[in-house]
PDB file of C-alpha atoms in Angstrom:
ATOM      1  CA  MET A   8      51.290 101.775 185.212  1.00 89.00           C
ATOM      2  CA  LYS A   9      51.129  98.806 182.960  1.00 93.00           C
ATOM      3  CA  LEU A  10      51.577  95.571 184.877  1.00 95.00           C
ATOM      4  CA  GLY A  11      50.544  93.042 182.063  1.00 93.00           C
ATOM      5  CA  ALA A  12      48.762  89.988 182.464  1.00 93.00           C
ATOM      6  CA  PHE A  13      47.381  89.017 185.992  1.00 95.00           C
ATOM      7  CA  SER A  14      47.310  85.405 187.585  1.00 95.00           C
ATOM      8  CA  ILE A  15      47.084  84.187 191.073  1.00 96.00           C
ATOM      9  CA  SER A  16      49.397  81.624 191.829  1.00 96.00           C
ATOM     10  CA  LEU A  17      48.240  78.987 194.123  1.00 97.00           C
ATOM     11  CA  SER A  18      50.357  76.676 196.370  1.00 96.00           C
ATOM     12  CA  VAL A  19      48.269  73.251 196.195  1.00 97.00           C
ATOM     13  CA  LYS A  20      48.494  70.140 198.078  1.00 97.00           C
ATOM     14  CA  ASP A  21      47.630  67.680 195.277  1.00 98.00           C
ATOM     15  CA  LEU A  22      48.228  68.969 191.762  1.00 98.00           C
ATOM     16  CA  LYS A  23      46.162  66.375 190.254  1.00 98.00           C
ATOM     17  CA  ILE A  24      43.070  66.951 192.349  1.00 98.00           C
ATOM     18  CA  SER A  25      43.476  70.768 191.995  1.00 98.00           C
ATOM     19  CA  LYS A  26      43.601  70.327 188.260  1.00 98.00           C
ATOM     20  CA  GLU A  27      40.189  68.327 188.362  1.00 98.00           C
ATOM     21  CA  PHE A  28      38.531  70.856 190.632  1.00 98.00           C
ATOM     22  CA  TYR A  29      39.382  73.715 188.354  1.00 98.00           C
ATOM     23  CA  GLU A  30      38.578  71.622 185.379  1.00 98.00           C
ATOM     24  CA  ASN A  31      35.316  71.408 186.753  1.00 98.00           C
ATOM     25  CA  LEU A  32      34.736  74.920 187.079  1.00 97.00           C
ATOM     26  CA  GLY A  33      35.497  75.394 183.260  1.00 97.00           C
ATOM     27  CA  PHE A  34      39.410  75.926 183.496  1.00 98.00           C
ATOM     28  CA  HIS A  35      41.711  74.134 180.902  1.00 98.00           C
ATOM     29  CA  THR A  36      45.457  73.546 180.991  1.00 97.00           C
ATOM     30  CA  PHE A  37      47.235  76.322 179.419  1.00 95.00           C
ATOM     31  CA  ALA A  38      50.829  75.751 180.314  1.00 95.00           C
ATOM     32  CA  GLY A  39      52.960  73.761 182.354  1.00 96.00           C
ATOM     33  CA  SER A  40      52.921  70.022 183.107  1.00 97.00           C
ATOM     34  CA  MET A  41      52.359  67.555 185.946  1.00 97.00           C
ATOM     35  CA  GLU A  42      56.180  66.386 185.627  1.00 97.00           C
ATOM     36  CA  GLN A  43      57.124  69.805 186.371  1.00 97.00           C
ATOM     37  CA  ASN A  44      54.860  70.262 189.327  1.00 97.00           C
ATOM     38  CA  TYR A  45      52.901  73.231 187.840  1.00 97.00           C
ATOM     39  CA  LEU A  46      50.158  73.773 185.686  1.00 98.00           C
ATOM     40  CA  ILE A  47      48.793  77.379 184.332  1.00 96.00           C
ATOM     41  CA  MET A  48      44.720  76.813 184.140  1.00 97.00           C
ATOM     42  CA  LYS A  49      42.696  79.495 181.718  1.00 97.00           C
ATOM     43  CA  ASN A  50      39.103  80.313 181.739  1.00 97.00           C
ATOM     44  CA  GLY A  51      38.385  83.202 179.238  1.00 94.00           C
ATOM     45  CA  ASN A  52      41.013  85.960 180.423  1.00 93.00           C
ATOM     46  CA  THR A  53      41.368  84.126 183.719  1.00 95.00           C
ATOM     47  CA  LEU A  54      44.518  82.773 184.940  1.00 95.00           C
ATOM     48  CA  ILE A  55      45.309  80.471 187.811  1.00 97.00           C
ATOM     49  CA  GLY A  56      48.782  78.941 188.443  1.00 96.00           C
ATOM     50  CA  LEU A  57      48.758  75.784 190.407  1.00 98.00           C
ATOM     51  CA  PHE A  58      52.006  74.828 192.083  1.00 97.00           C
ATOM     52  CA  GLN A  59      52.812  71.867 194.273  1.00 97.00           C
ATOM     53  CA  GLY A  60      55.805  72.200 196.484  1.00 96.00           C
ATOM     54  CA  MET A  61      57.362  75.108 194.906  1.00 94.00           C
ATOM     55  CA  PHE A  62      56.533  77.856 197.576  1.00 92.00           C
ATOM     56  CA  GLU A  63      54.400  78.532 200.706  1.00 90.00           C
ATOM     57  CA  GLY A  64      51.328  80.495 200.344  1.00 92.00           C
ATOM     58  CA  ASN A  65      49.642  82.096 197.546  1.00 95.00           C
ATOM     59  CA  ILE A  66      51.199  84.832 195.224  1.00 96.00           C
ATOM     60  CA  LEU A  67      49.565  87.700 193.279  1.00 97.00           C
ATOM     61  CA  THR A  68      51.483  87.709 190.060  1.00 95.00           C
ATOM     62  CA  PHE A  69      51.871  90.198 187.244  1.00 96.00           C
ATOM     63  CA  ASN A  70      53.669  89.859 183.847  1.00 95.00           C
ATOM     64  CA  PRO A  71      54.805  93.048 182.458  1.00 97.00           C
ATOM     65  CA  GLY A  72      54.965  92.809 178.350  1.00 95.00           C
ATOM     66  CA  TRP A  73      52.583  89.812 178.298  1.00 93.00           C
ATOM     67  CA  ASP A  74      48.723  89.650 177.585  1.00 91.00           C
ATOM     68  CA  GLU A  75      46.676  86.890 179.129  1.00 90.00           C
ATOM     69  CA  ASN A  76      47.597  84.819 176.328  1.00 90.00           C
ATOM     70  CA  ALA A  77      51.592  84.926 176.946  1.00 89.00           C
ATOM     71  CA  LYS A  78      51.506  86.926 173.749  1.00 92.00           C
ATOM     72  CA  ASN A  79      53.952  89.918 173.800  1.00 94.00           C
ATOM     73  CA  LEU A  80      52.568  93.389 174.201  1.00 94.00           C
ATOM     74  CA  ASP A  81      54.114  96.050 171.733  1.00 93.00           C
ATOM     75  CA  ASP A  82      53.398  98.565 174.366  1.00 93.00           C
ATOM     76  CA  PHE A  83      54.369  97.816 178.007  1.00 95.00           C
ATOM     77  CA  ASP A  84      55.883  99.233 180.983  1.00 97.00           C
ATOM     78  CA  ASP A  85      59.443  97.701 181.709  1.00 97.00           C
ATOM     79  CA  ILE A  86      59.937  96.125 184.901  1.00 97.00           C
ATOM     80  CA  ARG A  87      62.799  98.469 185.833  1.00 98.00           C
ATOM     81  CA  GLU A  88      60.466 101.628 185.374  1.00 97.00           C
ATOM     82  CA  ILE A  89      57.685  99.917 187.447  1.00 97.00           C
ATOM     83  CA  GLN A  90      60.355  99.362 190.296  1.00 97.00           C
ATOM     84  CA  LYS A  91      61.587 102.964 190.069  1.00 97.00           C
ATOM     85  CA  HIS A  92      57.777 104.080 190.619  1.00 96.00           C
ATOM     86  CA  LEU A  93      57.419 101.675 193.482  1.00 96.00           C
ATOM     87  CA  LYS A  94      60.360 102.997 195.343  1.00 96.00           C
ATOM     88  CA  ILE A  95      59.334 106.660 194.707  1.00 96.00           C
ATOM     89  CA  LYS A  96      56.142 105.558 196.631  1.00 95.00           C
ATOM     90  CA  GLY A  97      57.758 104.100 199.275  1.00 93.00           C
ATOM     91  CA  PHE A  98      56.888 100.305 198.611  1.00 92.00           C
ATOM     92  CA  PRO A  99      59.188  97.997 200.568  1.00 93.00           C
ATOM     93  CA  LEU A 100      60.824  95.735 198.109  1.00 97.00           C
ATOM     94  CA  MET A 101      61.696  91.944 199.057  1.00 96.00           C
ATOM     95  CA  SER A 102      63.493  91.558 195.903  1.00 97.00           C
ATOM     96  CA  GLU A 103      64.607  93.760 193.099  1.00 97.00           C
ATOM     97  CA  ALA A 104      65.235  93.827 189.435  1.00 97.00           C
ATOM     98  CA  ASP A 105      68.880  94.915 188.336  1.00 96.00           C
ATOM     99  CA  GLU A 106      68.467  98.225 187.045  1.00 94.00           C
ATOM    100  CA  LYS A 107      71.684  97.894 185.322  1.00 96.00           C
ATOM    101  CA  THR A 108      70.175  95.162 182.944  1.00 96.00           C
ATOM    102  CA  THR A 109      67.623  94.781 180.405  1.00 95.00           C
ATOM    103  CA  GLY A 110      65.058  91.839 179.481  1.00 95.00           C
ATOM    104  CA  PRO A 111      63.760  89.401 181.994  1.00 97.00           C
ATOM    105  CA  ALA A 112      63.797  90.337 185.768  1.00 98.00           C
ATOM    106  CA  SER A 113      61.583  90.150 188.612  1.00 97.00           C
ATOM    107  CA  LEU A 114      60.602  91.911 191.960  1.00 97.00           C
ATOM    108  CA  MET A 115      58.524  91.127 195.128  1.00 97.00           C
ATOM    109  CA  THR A 116      56.867  92.949 197.621  1.00 96.00           C
ATOM    110  CA  ASN A 117      53.637  92.408 200.017  1.00 93.00           C
ATOM    111  CA  ASP A 118      50.369  94.554 199.995  1.00 91.00           C
ATOM    112  CA  PRO A 119      49.426  96.103 203.546  1.00 88.00           C
ATOM    113  CA  ASP A 120      47.871  92.603 204.283  1.00 86.00           C
ATOM    114  CA  GLY A 121      51.061  90.446 203.683  1.00 89.00           C
ATOM    115  CA  ASN A 122      49.770  89.392 200.444  1.00 91.00           C
ATOM    116  CA  LEU A 123      52.787  88.291 198.364  1.00 95.00           C
ATOM    117  CA  ILE A 124      53.144  90.251 195.014  1.00 96.00           C
ATOM    118  CA  LEU A 125      55.424  89.029 192.290  1.00 96.00           C
ATOM    119  CA  ILE A 126      55.961  91.328 189.159  1.00 97.00           C
ATOM    120  CA  ASP A 127      57.865  88.936 186.735  1.00 96.00           C
ATOM    121  CA  GLN A 128      58.928  90.252 183.185  1.00 97.00           C
ATOM    122  CA  HIS A 129      59.656  87.107 180.727  1.00 93.00           C
ATOM    123  CA  ARG A 130      61.113  89.398 177.926  1.00 90.00           C
TER     124      ARG A 130
END
């Protein structure tokens, strides 16, 4: 199963302070903006999303159809196929992609320790 680009989405208290912290670790702003209350920070192939006031807790995020540079992949597993696989394996889904549609969609589940997992297809 190809889940696409991986990032961790962090709920931060102060976006400016978090931005400076991750810049000091060698990350640079890849996407988002201070005005939108989120930044995607990048260091090599590593992505960290910083989100202020958008959700509680942290989220493991996968983006089918994208690589770590937000470039479209020719060969990827559509989220609806991923969802079918997860259902067969007995994963409890908190939200689901509409299997009658195509294109962008998302689903959410938790790992055994309660960590939120978002699979978010943008194309």
